Coordinates of C-alpha atoms in Angstrom, one line a residue:
X1282 CA 9.1 12.9 -5.0
X1283 CA 8.2 9.3 -4.6
X1284 CA 11.9 7.3 -3.9
X1285 CA 13.0 5.9 -7.4
X1286 CA 13.8 2.6 -8.8
X1287 CA 16.7 1.6 -8.1
X1288 CA 16.5 3.0 -4.6
X1289 CA 16.7 -0.1 -1.8
X1290 CA 13.0 0.0 0.1
X1291 CA 13.1 1.9 3.7
X1292 CA 12.3 -1.0 5.7
X1293 CA 9.4 -0.9 8.4
X1294 CA 7.1 -2.8 10.9
X1295 CA 3.2 -1.7 10.7
X1296 CA 0.4 -2.7 12.5
X1297 CA -2.4 -4.5 10.3
X1298 CA -5.9 -5.5 12.6
X1299 CA -8.0 -8.5 11.6
X1300 CA -10.4 -10.8 13.7
X1301 CA -7.8 -12.6 15.3
X1302 CA -6.4 -8.5 16.6
X1303 CA -3.3 -6.4 15.7
X1304 CA -0.2 -7.9 14.6
X1305 CA 3.1 -6.3 13.0
X1306 CA 4.0 -6.6 9.1
X1307 CA 7.3 -6.2 8.8
X1308 CA 8.8 -5.3 5.2
X1309 CA 11.8 -7.1 5.4
X1310 CA 10.2 -10.4 6.2
X1311 CA 9.9 -10.6 2.3
X1312 CA 13.2 -10.1 1.9
X1313 CA 14.5 -13.2 -0.1
X1314 CA 11.4 -15.0 -0.3
X1315 CA 8.9 -12.9 -2.5
X1316 CA 8.7 -9.7 -4.4
X1317 CA 6.5 -6.8 -2.5
X1318 CA 3.7 -4.6 -3.8
X1319 CA 2.9 -1.3 -1.9
X1320 CA 0.0 0.0 -2.2
X1321 CA -0.1 3.7 -0.6
X1322 CA -3.8 5.4 -1.0
X1323 CA -5.3 8.6 0.9
X1324 CA -8.0 7.5 2.9
X1325 CA -10.2 4.9 3.6
X1326 CA -13.9 4.5 2.8
X1327 CA -13.2 6.8 0.0
X1328 CA -14.7 5.7 -3.4
X1329 CA -11.6 5.9 -5.2
X1330 CA -9.2 3.8 -2.7
X1331 CA -12.1 1.7 -2.1
X1332 CA -12.4 0.9 -5.9
X1333 CA -8.7 0.7 -6.2
X1334 CA -8.1 -1.7 -3.5
X1335 CA -11.5 -3.8 -4.3
X1336 CA -9.6 -4.1 -8.1
X1337 CA -6.7 -5.0 -6.8
X1338 CA -8.2 -7.9 -4.6
X1339 CA -10.7 -9.0 -7.5
X1340 CA -7.1 -9.7 -8.7
X1341 CA -5.1 -11.0 -6.2
X1342 CA -4.6 -14.3 -7.9
X1343 CA -2.1 -12.7 -10.0
X1344 CA -0.5 -11.4 -8.0
X1345 CA -0.3 -14.6 -5.8
X1346 CA 1.1 -16.4 -9.3
X1347 CA 3.9 -13.8 -9.8
X1348 CA 5.5 -14.3 -6.0
X1349 CA 4.2 -10.9 -4.9
X1350 CA 3.0 -10.3 -1.6
X1351 CA 0.8 -7.2 -1.9
X1352 CA -0.4 -4.4 0.7
X1353 CA -2.4 -1.2 1.5
X1354 CA -1.0 1.5 2.9
X1355 CA -2.8 4.1 4.2
X1356 CA -2.3 6.5 7.6
X1357 CA -6.0 5.4 8.8
X1358 CA -6.2 3.5 11.8
X1359 CA -6.2 -0.3 11.8
X1360 CA -9.8 -0.7 13.2
X1361 CA -10.6 1.6 10.7
X1362 CA -8.7 -0.3 8.1
X1363 CA -10.6 -3.5 8.9
X1364 CA -13.8 -2.1 8.7
X1365 CA -13.0 -1.3 5.4
X1366 CA -11.1 -4.7 5.0
X1367 CA -14.9 -6.4 5.8
X1368 CA -16.9 -4.1 4.1
X1369 CA -15.3 -4.9 0.6
X1370 CA -13.8 -8.4 1.3
X1371 CA -10.7 -7.3 0.5
X1372 CA -8.3 -10.3 0.3
X1373 CA -4.7 -9.0 1.2
X1374 CA -3.5 -7.0 4.0
X1375 CA -4.4 -3.1 5.4
X1376 CA -1.4 -1.7 6.9
X1377 CA -1.5 1.6 9.4
X1378 CA 1.1 4.1 8.7
X1379 CA -0.9 6.2 11.9
X1380 CA 2.3 7.9 12.6
X1381 CA 3.0 8.7 8.7
X1382 CA 6.5 7.6 9.1
X1383 CA 6.7 5.2 6.3
X1384 CA 4.9 7.2 4.4
X1385 CA 6.8 10.2 4.7
X1386 CA 10.0 7.4 4.1
X1387 CA 8.8 7.3 0.7
X1388 CA 8.3 10.7 0.3
X1389 CA 4.3 9.8 -0.6
X1390 CA 2.4 12.5 2.0
X1391 CA 0.3 15.4 0.5
X1392 CA 1.5 18.4 2.3
X1393 CA -2.7 19.3 2.3
X1394 CA -4.5 17.5 1.0
X1395 CA -8.7 19.2 1.7
X1396 CA -7.0 20.5 4.3
X1397 CA -5.7 17.2 6.0
X1398 CA -2.0 16.9 6.4
X1399 CA 0.1 14.0 6.4
X1400 CA -2.2 12.0 3.9
X1401 CA -0.3 9.6 1.7
X1402 CA -0.6 10.1 -1.8
X1403 CA -1.9 7.2 -4.4
X1404 CA 1.5 5.7 -4.7
X1405 CA 3.1 2.3 -6.2
X1406 CA 6.2 0.7 -5.1
X1407 CA 7.2 -2.7 -6.6
X1408 CA 10.2 -3.7 -4.3
X1409 CA 12.3 -7.3 -5.5
X1410 CA 13.2 -9.8 -3.3
X1411 CA 16.6 -8.2 -2.7
X1412 CA 14.9 -4.9 -0.9
X1413 CA 15.2 -3.0 -4.4
X1414 CA 12.3 -0.7 -5.3
X1415 CA 12.2 -1.7 -9.3
X1416 CA 9.0 0.0 -10.0
X1417 CA 8.0 3.9 -8.3
X1418 CA 4.8 5.7 -9.5
X1419 CA 3.4 8.3 -7.0
X1420 CA 0.6 10.8 -8.2
X1421 CA -0.5 14.2 -6.7
X1422 CA -3.7 13.5 -7.9
X1423 CA -5.8 11.3 -5.6
X1424 CA -8.1 10.4 -8.0
X1425 CA -5.5 8.7 -10.4
X1426 CA -5.6 5.2 -10.1
X1427 CA -2.3 3.5 -10.5
X1428 CA -1.1 1.8 -13.7
X1429 CA -1.4 -1.5 -12.6
X1430 CA -0.1 -3.2 -16.0
X1431 CA 3.5 -1.5 -15.3
X1432 CA 3.7 -2.8 -11.9
X1433 CA 2.2 -6.5 -13.0
X1434 CA 5.1 -6.0 -15.6
X1435 CA 7.4 -4.9 -12.9
X1436 CA 6.7 -7.8 -11.2
X1437 CA 7.3 -10.8 -14.3

């Protein structure tokens, strides 16, 4: 069961990759400055995951206007994620949880999805400026997209 609202968000540092190379992204860097949306997704380049990331990217201005940083997180390598971001022209960072530590800390790992163990469940968390989870959603069905209206309401 995913971490509940009211829980202090586990801090992490994950890798992202772009044309400038690998870079670290640390959740707590946002504390005291902005809210954070974490969107865990199962696998890069799958149709539902690409739709989710593209939908969020096309409305990134709405998240920016709500003073929120948005990150997509999967257990894919940062190199695969970089290619997905380029193909889809994503306007926010994808973070690699290759070692499955963050997905485990947020309790959003499948024990088995199509024979793959430790893949991130499609999940969404909104974390306030103090580092507290104010919205939590996770689905056992990888086809179910998060409730983006509820996410934006939690940011308001």
